[in-house]
């Protein structure tokens, strides 16, 4: 399995990024940083404050909203011809992307390793993450509004990002593993967005003299995220389909087993 999201126990609030395996089902994404001493120390410190995993999950939406506002503001700064303000806003947006990933890691660590699981943890695990995807990627589209189709590609990338998670959850709802496979899972989306924001700082010096508009870098990044997310959806659907066929084949001849995954 590759690296990415939720959990096996419906009452367990893990984050959208971790990977223990329950039986043969992979329910959490592998995050190498989770085993580091600094991550454990931070998670333990947060756990002692009384902050719950659901609070941490919800705070990721606030972080995403700040990132979205900064991205939209950077798009306005282009029209105001203020590269200084645009640069400051792009740096803020770049910082929010990894902060979101940090919160996604900590909520699961506080929940699982800290023993603060919640009956509604899955809801707080999934819904804020999807809102954060929409805010970050749609916001990046407005940051690239000066290029043709910039806003559209932002919404397309955001929609496909949400679809990757929907397909993963669809497989888990069938009793299968959470498939985190594919080239454009959440961590890679956020790192690419951060890189795009930072590289955009160089546009006035490198791209504008060549006749390319500000926002070109983010436009390319969003295109890559959109295509990668589409590929991720296809890969995950193929894996889920394969798992369902394998399960159906194993159920043949078993008394009480219904074809097609239907209940008897």
PDB file of C-alpha atoms in Angstrom:
ATOM      1  CA  UNK A   1       0.000   0.000   0.000  1.00  0.00           C
ATOM      2  CA  UNK A   2       1.098   3.545  -0.495  1.00  0.00           C
ATOM      3  CA  UNK A   3       0.720   6.389   1.879  1.00  0.00           C
ATOM      4  CA  UNK A   4      -2.374   8.274   2.932  1.00  0.00           C
ATOM      5  CA  UNK A   5      -5.550   8.414   5.109  1.00  0.00           C
ATOM      6  CA  UNK A   6      -8.044   6.918   7.700  1.00  0.00           C
ATOM      7  CA  UNK A   7      -8.733   3.962   9.993  1.00  0.00           C
ATOM      8  CA  UNK A   8     -10.310   0.595  10.751  1.00  0.00           C
ATOM      9  CA  UNK A   9     -12.185   1.155  13.994  1.00  0.00           C
ATOM     10  CA  UNK A  10     -15.152   3.404  13.170  1.00  0.00           C
ATOM     11  CA  UNK A  11     -14.792   5.038  16.568  1.00  0.00           C
ATOM     12  CA  UNK A  12     -11.104   5.722  16.125  1.00  0.00           C
ATOM     13  CA  UNK A  13     -10.135   9.218  15.065  1.00  0.00           C
ATOM     14  CA  UNK A  14      -7.004   8.782  13.000  1.00  0.00           C
ATOM     15  CA  UNK A  15      -5.841  11.455  10.664  1.00  0.00           C
ATOM     16  CA  UNK A  16      -5.989  11.460   6.948  1.00  0.00           C
ATOM     17  CA  UNK A  17      -2.444  10.239   6.830  1.00  0.00           C
ATOM     18  CA  UNK A  18      -1.282   7.044   8.555  1.00  0.00           C
ATOM     19  CA  UNK A  19      -0.921   3.296   8.087  1.00  0.00           C
ATOM     20  CA  UNK A  20      -1.312   0.488  10.493  1.00  0.00           C
ATOM     21  CA  UNK A  21      -2.914  -2.560   9.008  1.00  0.00           C
ATOM     22  CA  UNK A  22      -5.824  -4.271  10.724  1.00  0.00           C
ATOM     23  CA  UNK A  23      -5.881  -7.869   9.545  1.00  0.00           C
ATOM     24  CA  UNK A  24      -5.303  -7.460   5.846  1.00  0.00           C
ATOM     25  CA  UNK A  25      -6.941  -4.051   5.609  1.00  0.00           C
ATOM     26  CA  UNK A  26      -4.796  -0.953   5.373  1.00  0.00           C
ATOM     27  CA  UNK A  27      -6.667   1.865   7.079  1.00  0.00           C
ATOM     28  CA  UNK A  28      -4.060   4.580   7.740  1.00  0.00           C
ATOM     29  CA  UNK A  29      -1.468   6.253   5.584  1.00  0.00           C
ATOM     30  CA  UNK A  30       2.192   5.694   6.356  1.00  0.00           C
ATOM     31  CA  UNK A  31       3.874   8.888   7.518  1.00  0.00           C
ATOM     32  CA  UNK A  32       7.589   8.480   8.283  1.00  0.00           C
ATOM     33  CA  UNK A  33       7.555  11.597  10.457  1.00  0.00           C
ATOM     34  CA  UNK A  34       5.065   9.998  12.844  1.00  0.00           C
ATOM     35  CA  UNK A  35       7.800   7.818  14.313  1.00  0.00           C
ATOM     36  CA  UNK A  36      10.205  10.714  14.887  1.00  0.00           C
ATOM     37  CA  UNK A  37      10.922  11.955  18.382  1.00  0.00           C
ATOM     38  CA  UNK A  38       9.857  15.519  17.609  1.00  0.00           C
ATOM     39  CA  UNK A  39       6.449  14.422  16.301  1.00  0.00           C
ATOM     40  CA  UNK A  40       5.821  12.250  19.333  1.00  0.00           C
ATOM     41  CA  UNK A  41       6.886  15.037  21.650  1.00  0.00           C
ATOM     42  CA  UNK A  42       4.591  17.560  19.955  1.00  0.00           C
ATOM     43  CA  UNK A  43       1.649  15.131  19.931  1.00  0.00           C
ATOM     44  CA  UNK A  44       2.170  14.331  23.613  1.00  0.00           C
ATOM     45  CA  UNK A  45       2.370  18.025  24.491  1.00  0.00           C
ATOM     46  CA  UNK A  46      -0.810  18.779  22.550  1.00  0.00           C
ATOM     47  CA  UNK A  47      -2.564  15.847  24.203  1.00  0.00           C
ATOM     48  CA  UNK A  48      -1.754  17.194  27.660  1.00  0.00           C
ATOM     49  CA  UNK A  49      -3.405  20.531  26.882  1.00  0.00           C
ATOM     50  CA  UNK A  50      -6.866  19.038  26.590  1.00  0.00           C
ATOM     51  CA  UNK A  51      -7.092  19.823  22.871  1.00  0.00           C
ATOM     52  CA  UNK A  52      -9.044  17.042  21.176  1.00  0.00           C
ATOM     53  CA  UNK A  53      -8.291  15.413  17.815  1.00  0.00           C
ATOM     54  CA  UNK A  54     -11.546  16.828  16.448  1.00  0.00           C
ATOM     55  CA  UNK A  55     -10.418  20.330  17.374  1.00  0.00           C
ATOM     56  CA  UNK A  56      -7.147  19.753  15.532  1.00  0.00           C
ATOM     57  CA  UNK A  57      -8.996  18.458  12.472  1.00  0.00           C
ATOM     58  CA  UNK A  58     -11.303  21.474  12.481  1.00  0.00           C
ATOM     59  CA  UNK A  59      -8.378  23.860  12.808  1.00  0.00           C
ATOM     60  CA  UNK A  60      -7.026  22.593   9.495  1.00  0.00           C
ATOM     61  CA  UNK A  61     -10.001  24.297   7.821  1.00  0.00           C
ATOM     62  CA  UNK A  62      -9.002  27.585   9.454  1.00  0.00           C
ATOM     63  CA  UNK A  63      -5.473  27.125   8.141  1.00  0.00           C
ATOM     64  CA  UNK A  64      -6.825  26.342   4.675  1.00  0.00           C
ATOM     65  CA  UNK A  65      -9.078  29.422   4.806  1.00  0.00           C
ATOM     66  CA  UNK A  66      -6.053  31.595   5.617  1.00  0.00           C
ATOM     67  CA  UNK A  67      -4.157  30.007   2.734  1.00  0.00           C
ATOM     68  CA  UNK A  68      -7.125  30.533   0.404  1.00  0.00           C
ATOM     69  CA  UNK A  69      -7.472  34.186   1.407  1.00  0.00           C
ATOM     70  CA  UNK A  70      -3.751  34.725   0.827  1.00  0.00           C
ATOM     71  CA  UNK A  71      -3.937  33.086  -2.600  1.00  0.00           C
ATOM     72  CA  UNK A  72      -6.982  35.086  -3.670  1.00  0.00           C
ATOM     73  CA  UNK A  73      -5.329  38.243  -2.361  1.00  0.00           C
ATOM     74  CA  UNK A  74      -2.205  37.512  -4.370  1.00  0.00           C
ATOM     75  CA  UNK A  75      -4.396  37.398  -7.467  1.00  0.00           C
ATOM     76  CA  UNK A  76      -5.796  40.838  -6.666  1.00  0.00           C
ATOM     77  CA  UNK A  77      -2.278  42.131  -6.102  1.00  0.00           C
ATOM     78  CA  UNK A  78      -1.463  41.260  -9.716  1.00  0.00           C
ATOM     79  CA  UNK A  79      -4.166  43.626 -10.923  1.00  0.00           C
ATOM     80  CA  UNK A  80      -2.975  46.287  -8.485  1.00  0.00           C
ATOM     81  CA  UNK A  81       0.590  45.881  -9.816  1.00  0.00           C
ATOM     82  CA  UNK A  82       1.912  45.380  -6.288  1.00  0.00           C
ATOM     83  CA  UNK A  83       4.572  42.669  -6.385  1.00  0.00           C
ATOM     84  CA  UNK A  84       5.563  43.295  -2.774  1.00  0.00           C
ATOM     85  CA  UNK A  85       2.109  42.531  -1.388  1.00  0.00           C
ATOM     86  CA  UNK A  86       1.769  39.591  -3.774  1.00  0.00           C
ATOM     87  CA  UNK A  87       5.058  38.116  -2.587  1.00  0.00           C
ATOM     88  CA  UNK A  88       4.046  38.417   1.068  1.00  0.00           C
ATOM     89  CA  UNK A  89       0.706  36.718   0.425  1.00  0.00           C
ATOM     90  CA  UNK A  90       2.306  33.912  -1.576  1.00  0.00           C
ATOM     91  CA  UNK A  91       4.711  33.228   1.286  1.00  0.00           C
ATOM     92  CA  UNK A  92       1.791  33.042   3.734  1.00  0.00           C
ATOM     93  CA  UNK A  93      -0.004  30.596   1.447  1.00  0.00           C
ATOM     94  CA  UNK A  94       3.168  28.520   1.071  1.00  0.00           C
ATOM     95  CA  UNK A  95       3.445  28.223   4.858  1.00  0.00           C
ATOM     96  CA  UNK A  96      -0.180  27.175   5.293  1.00  0.00           C
ATOM     97  CA  UNK A  97       0.137  24.095   3.055  1.00  0.00           C
ATOM     98  CA  UNK A  98       2.663  22.178   5.212  1.00  0.00           C
ATOM     99  CA  UNK A  99       0.929  23.432   8.361  1.00  0.00           C
ATOM    100  CA  UNK A 100      -2.197  21.696   7.149  1.00  0.00           C
ATOM    101  CA  UNK A 101      -0.236  18.456   6.712  1.00  0.00           C
ATOM    102  CA  UNK A 102       1.206  18.815  10.214  1.00  0.00           C
ATOM    103  CA  UNK A 103      -2.274  19.169  11.700  1.00  0.00           C
ATOM    104  CA  UNK A 104      -3.447  16.147   9.686  1.00  0.00           C
ATOM    105  CA  UNK A 105      -0.647  14.112  11.223  1.00  0.00           C
ATOM    106  CA  UNK A 106      -1.159  15.363  14.771  1.00  0.00           C
ATOM    107  CA  UNK A 107      -4.895  14.731  14.929  1.00  0.00           C
ATOM    108  CA  UNK A 108      -4.358  11.025  14.324  1.00  0.00           C
ATOM    109  CA  UNK A 109      -1.410  10.798  16.697  1.00  0.00           C
ATOM    110  CA  UNK A 110      -3.346  12.467  19.511  1.00  0.00           C
ATOM    111  CA  UNK A 111      -6.348  10.238  18.779  1.00  0.00           C
ATOM    112  CA  UNK A 112      -4.689   6.855  18.312  1.00  0.00           C
ATOM    113  CA  UNK A 113      -1.387   7.024  20.130  1.00  0.00           C
ATOM    114  CA  UNK A 114      -2.825   9.402  22.743  1.00  0.00           C
ATOM    115  CA  UNK A 115      -5.953   7.328  23.314  1.00  0.00           C
ATOM    116  CA  UNK A 116      -8.416  10.154  22.553  1.00  0.00           C
ATOM    117  CA  UNK A 117     -10.538   8.419  19.953  1.00  0.00           C
ATOM    118  CA  UNK A 118     -13.998   9.773  19.217  1.00  0.00           C
ATOM    119  CA  UNK A 119     -17.217   8.118  17.946  1.00  0.00           C
ATOM    120  CA  UNK A 120     -17.493  10.913  15.377  1.00  0.00           C
ATOM    121  CA  UNK A 121     -13.787  10.948  14.586  1.00  0.00           C
ATOM    122  CA  UNK A 122     -14.279   9.695  11.030  1.00  0.00           C
ATOM    123  CA  UNK A 123     -16.506  12.659  10.240  1.00  0.00           C
ATOM    124  CA  UNK A 124     -13.965  15.130  11.590  1.00  0.00           C
ATOM    125  CA  UNK A 125     -11.261  13.217   9.766  1.00  0.00           C
ATOM    126  CA  UNK A 126     -12.873  13.465   6.342  1.00  0.00           C
ATOM    127  CA  UNK A 127     -15.063  16.580   6.102  1.00  0.00           C
ATOM    128  CA  UNK A 128     -12.441  19.181   7.131  1.00  0.00           C
ATOM    129  CA  UNK A 129      -9.942  17.575   4.766  1.00  0.00           C
ATOM    130  CA  UNK A 130     -12.262  17.905   1.803  1.00  0.00           C
ATOM    131  CA  UNK A 131     -13.045  21.528   2.665  1.00  0.00           C
ATOM    132  CA  UNK A 132      -9.316  22.219   2.948  1.00  0.00           C
ATOM    133  CA  UNK A 133      -8.687  20.750  -0.507  1.00  0.00           C
ATOM    134  CA  UNK A 134     -11.376  22.974  -2.006  1.00  0.00           C
ATOM    135  CA  UNK A 135     -10.099  26.097  -0.270  1.00  0.00           C
ATOM    136  CA  UNK A 136      -6.443  25.619  -1.168  1.00  0.00           C
ATOM    137  CA  UNK A 137      -6.830  24.552  -4.788  1.00  0.00           C
ATOM    138  CA  UNK A 138      -9.746  26.770  -5.757  1.00  0.00           C
ATOM    139  CA  UNK A 139      -7.908  29.645  -4.072  1.00  0.00           C
ATOM    140  CA  UNK A 140      -4.833  28.872  -6.151  1.00  0.00           C
ATOM    141  CA  UNK A 141      -6.996  29.184  -9.242  1.00  0.00           C
ATOM    142  CA  UNK A 142      -7.868  32.750  -8.282  1.00  0.00           C
ATOM    143  CA  UNK A 143      -4.175  33.401  -7.675  1.00  0.00           C
ATOM    144  CA  UNK A 144      -3.660  32.390 -11.306  1.00  0.00           C
ATOM    145  CA  UNK A 145      -6.641  34.413 -12.550  1.00  0.00           C
ATOM    146  CA  UNK A 146      -4.425  36.510 -14.806  1.00  0.00           C
ATOM    147  CA  UNK A 147      -3.823  33.527 -17.089  1.00  0.00           C
ATOM    148  CA  UNK A 148      -6.488  32.194 -19.436  1.00  0.00           C
ATOM    149  CA  UNK A 149      -8.591  29.555 -17.660  1.00  0.00           C
ATOM    150  CA  UNK A 150      -6.737  29.954 -14.361  1.00  0.00           C
ATOM    151  CA  UNK A 151      -9.840  30.032 -12.178  1.00  0.00           C
ATOM    152  CA  UNK A 152     -11.369  27.099 -14.051  1.00  0.00           C
ATOM    153  CA  UNK A 153      -8.329  24.869 -13.669  1.00  0.00           C
ATOM    154  CA  UNK A 154      -8.290  25.690  -9.955  1.00  0.00           C
ATOM    155  CA  UNK A 155     -11.833  24.424  -9.506  1.00  0.00           C
ATOM    156  CA  UNK A 156     -11.135  21.391 -11.692  1.00  0.00           C
ATOM    157  CA  UNK A 157      -8.082  20.500  -9.584  1.00  0.00           C
ATOM    158  CA  UNK A 158     -10.073  21.003  -6.372  1.00  0.00           C
ATOM    159  CA  UNK A 159     -12.938  18.819  -7.591  1.00  0.00           C
ATOM    160  CA  UNK A 160     -10.636  16.006  -8.702  1.00  0.00           C
ATOM    161  CA  UNK A 161      -8.761  16.165  -5.390  1.00  0.00           C
ATOM    162  CA  UNK A 162     -12.031  15.650  -3.527  1.00  0.00           C
ATOM    163  CA  UNK A 163     -12.886  12.799  -5.905  1.00  0.00           C
ATOM    164  CA  UNK A 164      -9.669  10.933  -5.023  1.00  0.00           C
ATOM    165  CA  UNK A 165     -10.749  10.847  -1.382  1.00  0.00           C
ATOM    166  CA  UNK A 166     -14.318   9.902  -2.287  1.00  0.00           C
ATOM    167  CA  UNK A 167     -13.123   6.894  -4.273  1.00  0.00           C
ATOM    168  CA  UNK A 168     -10.837   5.807  -1.423  1.00  0.00           C
ATOM    169  CA  UNK A 169     -13.705   6.074   1.061  1.00  0.00           C
ATOM    170  CA  UNK A 170     -15.980   4.203  -1.342  1.00  0.00           C
ATOM    171  CA  UNK A 171     -13.635   1.243  -1.236  1.00  0.00           C
ATOM    172  CA  UNK A 172     -13.429   1.344   2.555  1.00  0.00           C
ATOM    173  CA  UNK A 173     -17.236   1.430   2.748  1.00  0.00           C
ATOM    174  CA  UNK A 174     -17.213  -1.913   0.885  1.00  0.00           C
ATOM    175  CA  UNK A 175     -15.081  -3.414   3.640  1.00  0.00           C
ATOM    176  CA  UNK A 176     -11.844  -3.064   1.675  1.00  0.00           C
ATOM    177  CA  UNK A 177      -8.567  -1.379   2.498  1.00  0.00           C
ATOM    178  CA  UNK A 178      -8.187   2.358   2.122  1.00  0.00           C
ATOM    179  CA  UNK A 179      -6.258   2.585  -1.134  1.00  0.00           C
ATOM    180  CA  UNK A 180      -3.839   5.495  -0.885  1.00  0.00           C
ATOM    181  CA  UNK A 181      -2.157   4.609  -4.157  1.00  0.00           C
ATOM    182  CA  UNK A 182      -1.747   7.050  -7.004  1.00  0.00           C
ATOM    183  CA  UNK A 183       0.574   9.881  -7.990  1.00  0.00           C
ATOM    184  CA  UNK A 184      -1.417  12.736  -6.449  1.00  0.00           C
ATOM    185  CA  UNK A 185      -2.482  12.010  -2.894  1.00  0.00           C
ATOM    186  CA  UNK A 186      -2.988  14.844  -0.434  1.00  0.00           C
ATOM    187  CA  UNK A 187       0.620  15.264   0.772  1.00  0.00           C
ATOM    188  CA  UNK A 188       1.940  15.558  -2.778  1.00  0.00           C
ATOM    189  CA  UNK A 189      -0.794  18.052  -3.671  1.00  0.00           C
ATOM    190  CA  UNK A 190       0.179  20.275  -0.767  1.00  0.00           C
ATOM    191  CA  UNK A 191       3.929  20.078  -1.402  1.00  0.00           C
ATOM    192  CA  UNK A 192       3.397  20.930  -5.071  1.00  0.00           C
ATOM    193  CA  UNK A 193       1.191  23.869  -4.124  1.00  0.00           C
ATOM    194  CA  UNK A 194       3.813  25.137  -1.691  1.00  0.00           C
ATOM    195  CA  UNK A 195       6.503  24.803  -4.355  1.00  0.00           C
ATOM    196  CA  UNK A 196       4.301  26.635  -6.841  1.00  0.00           C
ATOM    197  CA  UNK A 197       3.782  29.534  -4.437  1.00  0.00           C
ATOM    198  CA  UNK A 198       7.506  29.866  -3.782  1.00  0.00           C
ATOM    199  CA  UNK A 199       8.490  29.618  -7.451  1.00  0.00           C
ATOM    200  CA  UNK A 200       5.867  32.252  -8.252  1.00  0.00           C
ATOM    201  CA  UNK A 201       7.997  34.724  -6.319  1.00  0.00           C
ATOM    202  CA  UNK A 202      10.483  34.553  -9.199  1.00  0.00           C
ATOM    203  CA  UNK A 203       7.967  35.351 -11.933  1.00  0.00           C
ATOM    204  CA  UNK A 204       8.526  39.153 -12.031  1.00  0.00           C
ATOM    205  CA  UNK A 205      12.246  38.606 -12.559  1.00  0.00           C
ATOM    206  CA  UNK A 206      12.236  35.553 -14.811  1.00  0.00           C
ATOM    207  CA  UNK A 207       8.901  35.030 -16.591  1.00  0.00           C
ATOM    208  CA  UNK A 208       7.415  38.500 -16.985  1.00  0.00           C
ATOM    209  CA  UNK A 209      10.391  39.720 -19.076  1.00  0.00           C
ATOM    210  CA  UNK A 210       9.692  36.770 -21.378  1.00  0.00           C
ATOM    211  CA  UNK A 211       6.105  37.919 -21.853  1.00  0.00           C
ATOM    212  CA  UNK A 212       4.490  35.359 -19.559  1.00  0.00           C
ATOM    213  CA  UNK A 213       1.905  36.644 -17.060  1.00  0.00           C
ATOM    214  CA  UNK A 214       2.115  36.405 -13.300  1.00  0.00           C
ATOM    215  CA  UNK A 215       0.271  33.294 -12.165  1.00  0.00           C
ATOM    216  CA  UNK A 216       1.775  31.108 -14.889  1.00  0.00           C
ATOM    217  CA  UNK A 217       3.620  28.906 -12.397  1.00  0.00           C
ATOM    218  CA  UNK A 218       0.510  28.215 -10.320  1.00  0.00           C
ATOM    219  CA  UNK A 219      -1.441  27.547 -13.505  1.00  0.00           C
ATOM    220  CA  UNK A 220       1.046  24.824 -14.457  1.00  0.00           C
ATOM    221  CA  UNK A 221       1.069  23.408 -10.924  1.00  0.00           C
ATOM    222  CA  UNK A 222      -2.733  23.216 -10.863  1.00  0.00           C
ATOM    223  CA  UNK A 223      -2.692  21.463 -14.216  1.00  0.00           C
ATOM    224  CA  UNK A 224      -0.247  18.879 -12.872  1.00  0.00           C
ATOM    225  CA  UNK A 225      -2.369  18.394  -9.741  1.00  0.00           C
ATOM    226  CA  UNK A 226      -5.529  17.980 -11.828  1.00  0.00           C
ATOM    227  CA  UNK A 227      -3.980  15.400 -14.159  1.00  0.00           C
ATOM    228  CA  UNK A 228      -2.317  13.574 -11.282  1.00  0.00           C
ATOM    229  CA  UNK A 229      -5.574  13.493  -9.332  1.00  0.00           C
ATOM    230  CA  UNK A 230      -7.418  12.083 -12.337  1.00  0.00           C
ATOM    231  CA  UNK A 231      -4.792   9.359 -12.663  1.00  0.00           C
ATOM    232  CA  UNK A 232      -5.109   8.672  -8.933  1.00  0.00           C
ATOM    233  CA  UNK A 233      -8.879   8.244  -9.252  1.00  0.00           C
ATOM    234  CA  UNK A 234      -8.443   5.755 -12.099  1.00  0.00           C
ATOM    235  CA  UNK A 235      -5.771   3.771 -10.255  1.00  0.00           C
ATOM    236  CA  UNK A 236      -7.822   3.564  -7.068  1.00  0.00           C
ATOM    237  CA  UNK A 237     -10.946   2.490  -8.951  1.00  0.00           C
ATOM    238  CA  UNK A 238      -8.960  -0.265 -10.645  1.00  0.00           C
ATOM    239  CA  UNK A 239      -7.590  -1.477  -7.311  1.00  0.00           C
ATOM    240  CA  UNK A 240     -11.017  -1.428  -5.684  1.00  0.00           C
ATOM    241  CA  UNK A 241     -12.498  -3.300  -8.625  1.00  0.00           C
ATOM    242  CA  UNK A 242      -9.744  -5.898  -8.398  1.00  0.00           C
ATOM    243  CA  UNK A 243     -10.324  -6.320  -4.653  1.00  0.00           C
ATOM    244  CA  UNK A 244     -14.056  -6.749  -5.156  1.00  0.00           C
ATOM    245  CA  UNK A 245     -13.533  -9.371  -7.864  1.00  0.00           C
ATOM    246  CA  UNK A 246     -11.038 -11.219  -5.678  1.00  0.00           C
ATOM    247  CA  UNK A 247     -13.450 -11.203  -2.753  1.00  0.00           C
ATOM    248  CA  UNK A 248     -16.300 -12.404  -4.958  1.00  0.00           C
ATOM    249  CA  UNK A 249     -14.148 -15.237  -6.314  1.00  0.00           C
ATOM    250  CA  UNK A 250     -13.212 -16.274  -2.787  1.00  0.00           C
ATOM    251  CA  UNK A 251     -16.855 -16.289  -1.768  1.00  0.00           C
ATOM    252  CA  UNK A 252     -17.907 -18.673  -4.537  1.00  0.00           C
ATOM    253  CA  UNK A 253     -19.178 -21.904  -3.105  1.00  0.00           C
ATOM    254  CA  UNK A 254     -19.428 -20.468   0.412  1.00  0.00           C
ATOM    255  CA  UNK A 255     -22.943 -21.086   1.801  1.00  0.00           C
ATOM    256  CA  UNK A 256     -24.853 -17.860   2.350  1.00  0.00           C
ATOM    257  CA  UNK A 257     -22.549 -15.786   0.162  1.00  0.00           C
ATOM    258  CA  UNK A 258     -24.348 -13.565  -2.326  1.00  0.00           C
ATOM    259  CA  UNK A 259     -22.836 -12.574  -5.694  1.00  0.00           C
ATOM    260  CA  UNK A 260     -21.916  -9.008  -6.466  1.00  0.00           C
ATOM    261  CA  UNK A 261     -21.244  -8.081  -2.858  1.00  0.00           C
ATOM    262  CA  UNK A 262     -24.987  -8.142  -2.013  1.00  0.00           C
ATOM    263  CA  UNK A 263     -26.210  -9.287   1.335  1.00  0.00           C
ATOM    264  CA  UNK A 264     -28.260 -12.481   1.596  1.00  0.00           C
TER     265      UNK A 264
END
